[in-house]
Amino acid sequence: MKAAVLMDYGQKVSIEDVQLKSPKKEEVLVKIKAAGVCHSDLHVVQADLPLPVPMVLGHEGAGIVEEIGEGVTHVKKGDHVVLNWVPHCGKCYYCLKGRKDMCEHAQRSAEYGTLLDGTTRFYKGEQEIYQFSMTGTFSEYTVVPANGVIPIRKDVPFPQAALVGCGALTGVGAVVNTAKVTPGSTVAVIGAGGVGLNVIQGAKLAGAVKIIAVDVVEEKFAMAKHFGATHTVNGAEDDVIDAVLELTEGRGVDYSFEVIGRPETIAQSYNVLGKCGLGVVVGVAPPNVNVSINAFSLPSQGKTLTGSWYGQSNPAIDIPMLLDLYMAEKLKLNELISKTYYSLEGVNDAFDNLAAGKIARSILTI
Ligand code: PAD
Ligand code: ZN
């Protein structure tokens, strides 16, 4: 069986022959049909997300259930599924508080690159191969925790279903679940990539009237407008804070979203807020990076800066809901697919295109 494996940081991902163990209790074997290439995968390649290697990358994916382990009742062989990269334990402090996105058990296992029991399912000979976020979708097959598969309707094509597994859920969820953007609001979205475009369309769905998309790559502005941006700002040419203030009668926006993961744009996302504004950081910066913001503005302007992980979602409910919105032509997924590669071999080219910033999402069909 073939999988795209990062053998070491900074290297090209290589297509390896690997072995996969059978699903244990409360696990599921999935045949992957489509996988999206997200910047979080690239963060691992570039060592910005320091995870153990060798690792099967890919966390945005959809496929077909091939085999279920003991105790799995919510799916059966042949079901179509989207993979959920935060398979919550349901028992920890945060799960019990209703915050599945913050599950302590899932977060720890993701850091170890293992499944929930602390062991791996991928092997190459004697060597253990780690698995990105308990998914590992750049592979012909994968084994994931039971909560890691969300059954979906069968009339959605696999590439579009895959996109909901990270980009759409993260982006729309940040707007709807974390920020709770209200109708008539003003919004700035810094970074109009695969996730940022979903923040933009989430803001439109929520009824925002002014949606300002900020990017540095010219190709992104037409895409941003197509997804619902009312204004665009080129951060490579213009001062972003001045431009956003000018578009909002000098006040700043009600909500901002940083969807890149850099300290300077996270600071920007705070500085473009008006009084009482809420900034949401979606972009993932390396763990050792700090951000500097003006201290006086916190009490005097009452602004909030927070973050959003996996769209603060409830995947079992939100993934089928987003697919229903897509089938009802209320959520754009087709337009997110800039390029399709019909084999795992396309993964390095997809990473190069992602790094250049010119595409929305690439899909690998497997
Ligand atoms: P992407 O590469 O498709 O999009 C990033 C966009 O930012 C591109 O359009 C770039 O041109 C643009 N950009 C780069 N630098 C600047 C700048 N200085 N000013 C303005 N725009 C700029 O990535 P993506 O959309 O796949 O992911 C974006 C981030 O979100 C990334 O850090 C990823 O790891 C993170 C993410 N977070 C979660 C979560 O749960 N919080 C989930 C998925 C992805
Ligand atoms: Zn992702």
Coordinates of N, CA and C in Angstrom, one line a residue, residues 25-239:
K25 N -10.0 -2.1 18.6 CA -11.3 -1.8 19.2 C -11.6 -0.2 19.0
E26 N -12.8 0.1 18.6 CA -13.1 1.5 18.5 C -12.3 2.3 17.4
E27 N -11.9 1.5 16.4 CA -11.2 2.1 15.3 C -11.8 1.7 13.9
V28 N -11.4 2.4 12.9 CA -12.0 2.2 11.6 C -11.0 2.2 10.5
L29 N -11.0 1.3 9.6 CA -10.1 1.3 8.4 C -10.9 2.0 7.2
V30 N -10.3 3.0 6.7 CA -10.9 3.8 5.6 C -10.1 3.7 4.3
K31 N -10.8 3.5 3.2 CA -10.1 3.6 1.9 C -10.2 5.1 1.5
I32 N -9.1 5.8 1.4 CA -9.2 7.2 1.1 C -9.5 7.4 -0.4
K33 N -10.4 8.3 -0.7 CA -10.7 8.6 -2.1 C -10.2 10.0 -2.6
A34 N -10.2 10.9 -1.6 CA -9.7 12.3 -2.0 C -9.2 12.9 -0.7
A35 N -8.1 13.7 -0.9 CA -7.5 14.4 0.2 C -7.1 15.8 -0.3
G36 N -7.4 16.8 0.6 CA -7.0 18.2 0.3 C -5.7 18.5 0.9
V37 N -4.9 19.4 0.3 CA -3.6 19.8 0.8 C -3.7 21.1 1.5
C38 N -3.5 21.1 2.8 CA -3.8 22.3 3.6 C -2.4 22.8 4.1
H39 N -2.4 24.1 4.4 CA -1.1 24.7 4.8 C -0.6 24.1 6.1
S40 N -1.5 23.5 6.9 CA -1.0 22.8 8.1 C -0.1 21.6 7.8
D41 N -0.3 20.9 6.7 CA 0.6 19.9 6.2 C 1.9 20.4 5.9
L42 N 1.9 21.6 5.2 CA 3.1 22.3 4.8 C 3.9 22.7 6.0
H43 N 3.2 23.2 7.0 CA 3.8 23.6 8.3 C 4.7 22.4 8.8
V44 N 4.2 21.2 8.7 CA 5.0 20.1 9.2 C 6.2 19.9 8.4
V45 N 6.1 19.9 7.1 CA 7.2 19.8 6.2 C 8.3 20.8 6.5
Q46 N 7.8 22.0 6.8 CA 8.8 23.1 7.0 C 9.2 23.2 8.5
A47 N 8.8 22.2 9.3 CA 9.2 22.1 10.7 C 8.6 23.3 11.5
D48 N 7.6 24.0 11.0 CA 6.9 25.0 11.8 C 6.0 24.4 12.8
L49 N 5.5 23.2 12.5 CA 4.7 22.4 13.4 C 5.6 21.2 13.8
P50 N 6.3 21.2 14.9 CA 7.3 20.2 15.2 C 6.7 18.9 15.6
L51 N 6.4 18.0 14.7 CA 5.8 16.7 15.0 C 6.8 15.6 14.7
P52 N 6.6 14.4 15.3 CA 7.6 13.3 15.0 C 7.5 12.8 13.6
V53 N 8.7 12.5 13.0 CA 8.8 11.9 11.7 C 9.5 10.5 11.8
P54 N 9.3 9.7 10.8 CA 8.6 9.8 9.6 C 7.1 9.8 9.9
M55 N 6.4 10.6 9.1 CA 4.9 10.8 9.3 C 4.2 10.8 8.0
V56 N 3.0 10.1 8.0 CA 2.1 10.1 6.9 C 1.3 11.4 7.0
L57 N 1.5 12.3 6.1 CA 0.8 13.6 6.2 C -0.7 13.5 5.7
G58 N -1.3 14.7 5.7 CA -2.7 14.8 5.2 C -3.7 14.6 6.3
H59 N -4.6 15.6 6.4 CA -5.6 15.5 7.5 C -7.0 15.9 7.0
E60 N -7.1 16.3 5.7 CA -8.3 16.7 5.1 C -8.6 15.6 4.1
G61 N -9.7 14.8 4.4 CA -9.9 13.7 3.5 C -11.3 13.1 3.6
A62 N -11.7 12.3 2.5 CA -12.9 11.6 2.5 C -12.7 10.3 1.9
G63 N -13.5 9.3 2.3 CA -13.3 8.0 1.7 C -14.5 7.0 2.0
I64 N -14.1 5.7 2.0 CA -15.2 4.7 2.2 C -14.7 3.8 3.3
V65 N -15.6 3.4 4.2 CA -15.3 2.5 5.3 C -15.1 1.1 4.7
E66 N -13.9 0.6 5.1 CA -13.5 -0.7 4.5 C -13.7 -1.8 5.6
E67 N -13.4 -1.4 6.9 CA -13.5 -2.4 7.9 C -13.7 -1.7 9.3
I68 N -14.5 -2.2 10.1 CA -14.7 -1.6 11.5 C -14.1 -2.5 12.6
G69 N -13.6 -1.8 13.6 CA -13.1 -2.6 14.7 C -14.2 -2.8 15.7
E70 N -13.9 -3.7 16.7 CA -14.9 -4.0 17.7 C -15.5 -2.8 18.4
G71 N -16.8 -2.8 18.6 CA -17.4 -1.7 19.3 C -17.9 -0.5 18.4
V72 N -17.5 -0.5 17.2 CA -17.9 0.6 16.3 C -19.3 0.4 15.8
T73 N -20.2 1.3 16.0 CA -21.6 1.1 15.7 C -22.2 2.2 14.7
H74 N -21.5 3.3 14.6 CA -22.1 4.4 13.9 C -21.8 4.4 12.4
V75 N -20.9 3.5 12.0 CA -20.6 3.3 10.5 C -20.5 1.8 10.2
K76 N -20.6 1.5 8.9 CA -20.4 0.1 8.5 C -19.7 0.1 7.2
K77 N -19.2 -1.0 6.8 CA -18.4 -1.2 5.5 C -19.2 -0.6 4.4
G78 N -18.6 0.2 3.6 CA -19.3 0.8 2.4 C -19.8 2.2 2.7
D79 N -19.9 2.7 3.9 CA -20.4 4.0 4.2 C -19.3 5.0 3.7
H80 N -19.8 6.2 3.2 CA -19.0 7.3 2.8 C -18.7 8.1 4.1
V81 N -17.5 8.5 4.2 CA -17.1 9.3 5.4 C -16.2 10.4 5.1
V82 N -16.3 11.5 6.0 CA -15.3 12.5 6.0 C -14.5 12.3 7.3
L83 N -13.1 12.5 7.2 CA -12.3 12.3 8.3 C -12.3 13.5 9.2
N84 N -12.3 13.3 10.5 CA -12.3 14.3 11.5 C -11.0 14.3 12.2
W85 N -10.2 15.4 12.1 CA -8.9 15.4 12.7 C -8.8 15.8 14.2
V86 N -10.0 16.0 14.8 CA -10.0 16.1 16.3 C -11.0 15.1 16.8
P87 N -10.6 13.8 16.8 CA -11.5 12.7 17.3 C -11.5 12.7 18.8
H88 N -12.5 13.4 19.4 CA -12.5 13.7 20.8 C -12.8 12.4 21.6
C89 N -12.3 12.4 22.9 CA -12.4 11.2 23.8 C -13.8 11.2 24.4
G90 N -14.4 12.4 24.6 CA -15.7 12.4 25.3 C -15.7 12.3 26.8
K91 N -14.5 12.2 27.4 CA -14.4 12.0 28.8 C -13.5 13.0 29.5
C92 N -12.7 13.8 28.8 CA -11.8 14.7 29.5 C -12.5 16.0 30.0
Y93 N -11.8 16.8 30.7 CA -12.4 18.0 31.3 C -13.1 18.9 30.2
Y94 N -12.4 19.1 29.0 CA -12.9 20.0 28.0 C -14.1 19.3 27.2
C95 N -14.0 18.0 27.0 CA -15.1 17.3 26.3 C -16.3 17.4 27.2
L96 N -16.1 17.2 28.5 CA -17.3 17.2 29.4 C -17.9 18.7 29.5
K97 N -17.0 19.7 29.3 CA -17.5 21.0 29.2 C -18.2 21.4 27.9
G98 N -18.2 20.4 27.0 CA -18.8 20.7 25.7 C -17.9 21.3 24.6
R99 N -16.6 21.3 24.9 CA -15.6 21.8 24.0 C -14.7 20.7 23.4
K100 N -15.4 19.9 22.5 CA -14.7 18.8 21.8 C -13.4 19.2 21.1
D101 N -13.5 20.5 20.6 CA -12.3 21.0 19.8 C -11.1 21.0 20.7
M102 N -11.2 21.1 22.0 CA -10.1 21.3 22.9 C -9.8 19.9 23.6
C103 N -10.3 18.8 23.2 CA -10.1 17.5 23.8 C -8.6 17.3 24.2
E104 N -8.4 17.1 25.4 CA -7.0 16.9 25.9 C -6.3 15.6 25.3
H105 N -7.1 14.6 25.2 CA -6.6 13.3 24.8 C -6.3 13.4 23.3
A106 N -7.2 14.0 22.5 CA -6.9 14.1 21.0 C -5.7 15.0 20.8
Q107 N -5.6 16.1 21.5 CA -4.5 17.0 21.3 C -3.1 16.4 21.6
R108 N -3.1 15.6 22.7 CA -1.9 14.9 23.1 C -1.5 13.8 22.1
S109 N -2.5 13.1 21.6 CA -2.2 12.0 20.6 C -1.7 12.6 19.3
A110 N -2.3 13.8 18.9 CA -1.8 14.5 17.7 C -0.4 14.9 17.9
E111 N 0.0 15.4 19.1 CA 1.4 15.8 19.3 C 2.3 14.6 19.2
Y112 N 1.9 13.4 19.6 CA 2.7 12.2 19.6 C 2.7 11.6 18.2
G113 N 1.8 12.0 17.3 CA 1.6 11.4 16.0 C 1.1 10.0 16.0
T114 N 0.4 9.6 17.1 CA -0.2 8.3 17.2 C -1.7 8.3 17.2
L115 N -2.3 7.1 17.4 CA -3.8 7.1 17.6 C -4.0 7.3 19.1
L116 N -5.3 7.2 19.5 CA -5.6 7.6 20.9 C -4.9 6.7 22.0
D117 N -4.5 5.4 21.6 CA -3.9 4.6 22.6 C -2.4 4.7 22.6
G118 N -1.9 5.7 21.9 CA -0.4 6.0 22.0 C 0.4 5.1 21.0
T119 N -0.2 4.3 20.2 CA 0.6 3.5 19.2 C 0.2 3.9 17.8
T120 N 1.1 3.5 16.9 CA 0.9 3.8 15.5 C 0.3 2.6 14.7
R121 N -0.4 2.8 13.6 CA -0.9 1.7 12.8 C 0.0 1.6 11.5
F122 N 0.7 2.6 11.1 CA 1.5 2.6 9.9 C 2.9 2.0 10.2
Y123 N 3.4 1.2 9.4 CA 4.8 0.6 9.6 C 5.4 0.5 8.2
K124 N 6.8 0.6 8.2 CA 7.6 0.2 7.1 C 8.6 -0.7 7.6
G125 N 8.4 -2.0 7.3 CA 9.3 -3.0 8.0 C 9.1 -2.9 9.5
E126 N 10.3 -2.7 10.2 CA 10.2 -2.6 11.6 C 9.9 -1.2 12.1
Q127 N 10.0 -0.2 11.2 CA 10.0 1.2 11.6 C 8.5 1.7 11.7
E128 N 8.2 2.3 12.9 CA 6.9 2.9 13.1 C 6.8 4.1 12.3
I129 N 5.7 4.4 11.7 CA 5.5 5.6 10.9 C 4.3 6.4 11.6
Y130 N 4.6 7.6 12.0 CA 3.6 8.4 12.7 C 2.5 8.9 11.7
Q131 N 1.4 9.4 12.3 CA 0.2 9.7 11.5 C -0.2 11.1 11.9
F132 N -0.4 12.0 10.9 CA -0.7 13.4 11.2 C -2.1 13.5 11.7
S133 N -2.2 14.1 12.9 CA -3.5 14.4 13.5 C -4.5 13.2 13.5
M134 N -4.0 12.0 13.7 CA -4.9 10.8 13.8 C -5.6 10.6 12.5
T135 N -5.1 11.2 11.4 CA -5.8 11.0 10.1 C -4.8 10.3 9.1
G136 N -3.9 11.1 8.5 CA -3.0 10.5 7.5 C -3.7 10.2 6.2
T137 N -4.2 11.3 5.6 CA -5.1 11.1 4.4 C -4.3 11.0 3.1
F138 N -3.0 11.3 3.2 CA -2.2 11.1 1.9 C -1.8 9.7 1.8
S139 N -2.7 8.8 1.8 CA -2.5 7.3 1.8 C -3.6 6.6 1.2
E140 N -3.3 5.4 0.6 CA -4.4 4.7 0.0 C -5.5 4.2 1.0
Y141 N -5.0 3.9 2.2 CA -5.9 3.5 3.3 C -5.3 4.1 4.6
T142 N -6.2 4.3 5.6 CA -5.7 4.7 6.9 C -6.6 4.1 8.0
V143 N -6.1 4.0 9.2 CA -6.9 3.5 10.3 C -7.0 4.7 11.3
V144 N -8.2 5.0 11.7 CA -8.5 6.2 12.5 C -9.4 5.8 13.7
P145 N -9.4 6.6 14.7 CA -10.4 6.4 15.8 C -11.8 6.5 15.3
A146 N -12.7 5.8 16.0 CA -14.1 5.7 15.6 C -14.7 7.2 15.4
N147 N -14.4 8.1 16.3 CA -14.9 9.4 16.2 C -14.2 10.2 15.1
G148 N -13.2 9.6 14.5 CA -12.5 10.2 13.4 C -13.2 10.0 12.1
V149 N -14.3 9.3 12.0 CA -15.0 9.2 10.8 C -16.5 9.7 11.0
I150 N -16.9 10.6 10.1 CA -18.2 11.1 10.2 C -19.0 10.6 8.9
P151 N -20.0 9.8 9.1 CA -20.7 9.3 7.9 C -21.4 10.5 7.2
I152 N -21.4 10.4 5.9 CA -22.0 11.5 5.1 C -22.9 10.9 4.0
R153 N -23.7 11.8 3.4 CA -24.6 11.4 2.3 C -23.7 11.0 1.1
K154 N -24.3 10.0 0.3 CA -23.5 9.5 -0.8 C -23.5 10.2 -2.1
D155 N -24.3 11.3 -2.1 CA -24.4 12.0 -3.4 C -23.4 13.2 -3.5
V156 N -22.5 13.3 -2.5 CA -21.5 14.4 -2.6 C -20.2 13.8 -3.1
P157 N -19.6 14.4 -4.2 CA -18.4 13.9 -4.7 C -17.3 13.9 -3.6
F158 N -16.4 12.9 -3.7 CA -15.3 12.8 -2.6 C -14.4 14.1 -2.5
P159 N -14.0 14.7 -3.6 CA -13.1 15.9 -3.4 C -13.8 17.0 -2.6
Q160 N -15.1 17.2 -2.9 CA -15.8 18.3 -2.2 C -16.0 17.9 -0.7
A161 N -16.3 16.6 -0.5 CA -16.5 16.1 0.9 C -15.2 16.3 1.6
A162 N -14.1 16.0 1.0 CA -12.8 16.1 1.7 C -12.5 17.6 2.2
L163 N -12.9 18.5 1.4 CA -12.7 20.0 1.7 C -13.4 20.4 3.0
V164 N -14.5 19.7 3.3 CA -15.2 20.0 4.5 C -14.5 19.5 5.7
G165 N -13.6 18.5 5.5 CA -12.9 17.9 6.6 C -11.9 18.8 7.3
C166 N -11.5 19.8 6.6 CA -10.7 20.8 7.3 C -11.0 22.3 6.9
G167 N -10.7 22.6 5.6 CA -10.8 24.0 5.2 C -12.2 24.6 5.5
A168 N -13.2 24.0 5.0 CA -14.6 24.6 5.1 C -15.0 24.6 6.6
L169 N -14.8 23.5 7.3 CA -15.3 23.5 8.7 C -14.5 24.5 9.6
T170 N -13.2 24.6 9.3 CA -12.4 25.5 10.1 C -12.8 26.9 9.8
G171 N -12.9 27.3 8.5 CA -13.2 28.6 8.2 C -14.6 29.1 8.5
V172 N -15.6 28.3 8.1 CA -17.0 28.7 8.5 C -17.2 28.6 10.0
G173 N -16.6 27.6 10.6 CA -16.8 27.4 12.0 C -16.2 28.6 12.8
A174 N -15.0 29.1 12.4 CA -14.4 30.3 13.1 C -15.4 31.5 13.1
V175 N -16.2 31.6 12.0 CA -17.1 32.7 11.9 C -18.3 32.5 12.8
V176 N -18.9 31.3 12.6 CA -20.2 31.0 13.2 C -20.1 30.5 14.6
N177 N -19.1 29.7 14.9 CA -19.0 29.1 16.3 C -18.2 30.0 17.2
T178 N -17.0 30.5 16.7 CA -16.1 31.2 17.6 C -16.5 32.7 17.7
A179 N -16.6 33.4 16.5 CA -16.9 34.8 16.5 C -18.4 35.1 16.7
K180 N -19.2 34.2 16.2 CA -20.6 34.4 16.2 C -21.0 35.7 15.5
V181 N -20.4 35.9 14.3 CA -20.6 37.1 13.6 C -22.1 37.4 13.4
T182 N -22.5 38.6 13.6 CA -24.0 39.0 13.6 C -24.3 39.7 12.2
P183 N -25.5 39.6 11.8 CA -25.9 40.3 10.5 C -25.6 41.8 10.6
G184 N -25.1 42.3 9.5 CA -24.8 43.8 9.4 C -23.4 44.1 9.8
S185 N -22.6 43.1 10.3 CA -21.3 43.4 10.8 C -20.3 43.8 9.7
T186 N -19.1 44.3 10.2 CA -18.0 44.5 9.3 C -16.9 43.6 9.7
V187 N -16.2 43.0 8.7 CA -15.3 41.9 8.9 C -14.0 42.1 8.1
A188 N -12.9 41.8 8.6 CA -11.6 41.8 7.8 C -11.1 40.4 7.9
V189 N -10.7 39.8 6.8 CA -10.1 38.5 6.7 C -8.7 38.6 6.2
I190 N -7.7 38.4 7.0 CA -6.3 38.5 6.6 C -5.7 37.2 6.2
G191 N -5.5 37.0 4.9 CA -5.1 35.7 4.3 C -6.3 35.0 3.6
A192 N -6.3 35.1 2.3 CA -7.4 34.5 1.5 C -7.0 33.2 0.8
G193 N -6.5 32.3 1.6 CA -6.2 31.0 1.0 C -7.3 30.0 1.2
G194 N -7.0 28.7 1.2 CA -8.0 27.7 1.3 C -8.9 27.8 2.5
V195 N -8.4 28.2 3.6 CA -9.2 28.4 4.8 C -9.8 29.8 4.9
G196 N -9.0 30.8 4.5 CA -9.5 32.2 4.5 C -10.7 32.4 3.6
L197 N -10.7 31.8 2.5 CA -11.9 31.9 1.5 C -13.1 31.3 2.2
N198 N -12.9 30.3 3.0 CA -14.1 29.8 3.8 C -14.5 30.7 4.9
V199 N -13.6 31.5 5.5 CA -13.9 32.5 6.5 C -14.8 33.5 5.8
I200 N -14.3 33.9 4.6 CA -15.1 34.9 3.8 C -16.5 34.4 3.5
Q201 N -16.6 33.2 3.0 CA -18.0 32.8 2.7 C -18.8 32.5 4.0
G202 N -18.1 32.2 5.1 CA -18.8 32.1 6.3 C -19.4 33.4 6.8
A203 N -18.6 34.5 6.6 CA -19.0 35.8 7.0 C -20.2 36.3 6.1
K204 N -20.2 35.9 4.9 CA -21.3 36.2 4.0 C -22.5 35.5 4.4
L205 N -22.4 34.2 4.7 CA -23.5 33.4 5.2 C -24.1 34.0 6.5
A206 N -23.2 34.5 7.3 CA -23.7 35.1 8.6 C -24.3 36.5 8.5
G207 N -24.2 37.1 7.3 CA -24.9 38.3 7.0 C -24.0 39.6 7.2
A208 N -22.7 39.4 7.2 CA -21.8 40.6 7.3 C -22.0 41.4 6.1
V209 N -22.0 42.8 6.2 CA -22.2 43.6 5.1 C -21.0 44.1 4.4
K210 N -19.9 44.2 5.2 CA -18.6 44.6 4.7 C -17.6 43.5 5.0
I211 N -17.1 42.9 3.9 CA -16.1 41.9 4.1 C -14.8 42.2 3.4
I212 N -13.8 42.6 4.2 CA -12.5 43.1 3.6 C -11.5 42.0 3.5
A213 N -11.1 41.6 2.3 CA -10.1 40.5 2.2 C -8.8 41.1 2.0
V214 N -7.8 40.6 2.8 CA -6.4 41.1 2.8 C -5.5 40.0 2.3
D215 N -4.7 40.2 1.3 CA -3.8 39.2 0.9 C -2.6 39.9 0.2
V216 N -1.6 39.1 -0.2 CA -0.4 39.7 -0.8 C -0.2 39.2 -2.2
V217 N -1.1 38.3 -2.6 CA -1.0 37.7 -4.0 C -2.2 38.1 -4.8
E218 N -1.9 38.8 -5.9 CA -2.9 39.4 -6.7 C -4.0 38.4 -7.1
E219 N -3.6 37.1 -7.4 CA -4.6 36.1 -7.9 C -5.7 35.9 -6.9
K220 N -5.5 36.2 -5.6 CA -6.4 35.9 -4.5 C -7.6 36.9 -4.5
F221 N -7.5 38.0 -5.1 CA -8.5 39.0 -4.9 C -9.8 38.7 -5.7
A222 N -9.7 38.1 -6.9 CA -10.9 37.7 -7.7 C -11.5 36.6 -6.9
M223 N -10.7 35.6 -6.4 CA -11.3 34.5 -5.7 C -12.1 35.0 -4.4
A224 N -11.4 35.9 -3.7 CA -12.0 36.5 -2.5 C -13.4 37.1 -2.8
K225 N -13.4 37.9 -3.9 CA -14.7 38.5 -4.3 C -15.7 37.5 -4.6
H226 N -15.3 36.4 -5.3 CA -16.2 35.4 -5.7 C -16.8 34.7 -4.4
F227 N -16.0 34.6 -3.4 CA -16.5 34.0 -2.2 C -17.3 34.9 -1.2
G228 N -17.3 36.2 -1.6 CA -18.2 37.1 -0.8 C -17.5 38.4 -0.3
A229 N -16.2 38.6 -0.6 CA -15.5 39.8 -0.2 C -16.1 41.0 -0.9
T230 N -16.4 42.1 -0.1 CA -16.9 43.3 -0.8 C -15.7 44.2 -1.1
H231 N -14.6 44.1 -0.4 CA -13.4 45.0 -0.7 C -12.2 44.1 -0.5
T232 N -11.1 44.5 -1.2 CA -9.8 43.8 -1.1 C -8.7 44.8 -0.8
V233 N -7.7 44.4 0.0 CA -6.6 45.2 0.3 C -5.3 44.3 0.0
N234 N -4.4 44.9 -0.8 CA -3.2 44.2 -1.1 C -2.1 44.6 -0.1
G235 N -1.8 43.7 0.9 CA -0.9 44.0 2.0 C 0.5 44.2 1.5
A236 N 0.8 43.8 0.3 CA 2.2 44.0 -0.3 C 2.3 45.4 -0.8
E237 N 1.2 46.1 -1.0 CA 1.3 47.5 -1.6 C 0.8 48.6 -0.7
D238 N -0.2 48.2 0.1 CA -0.8 49.2 1.0 C -0.6 48.9 2.5
D239 N -0.7 50.0 3.3 CA -0.7 49.8 4.7 C -2.1 49.2 5.1

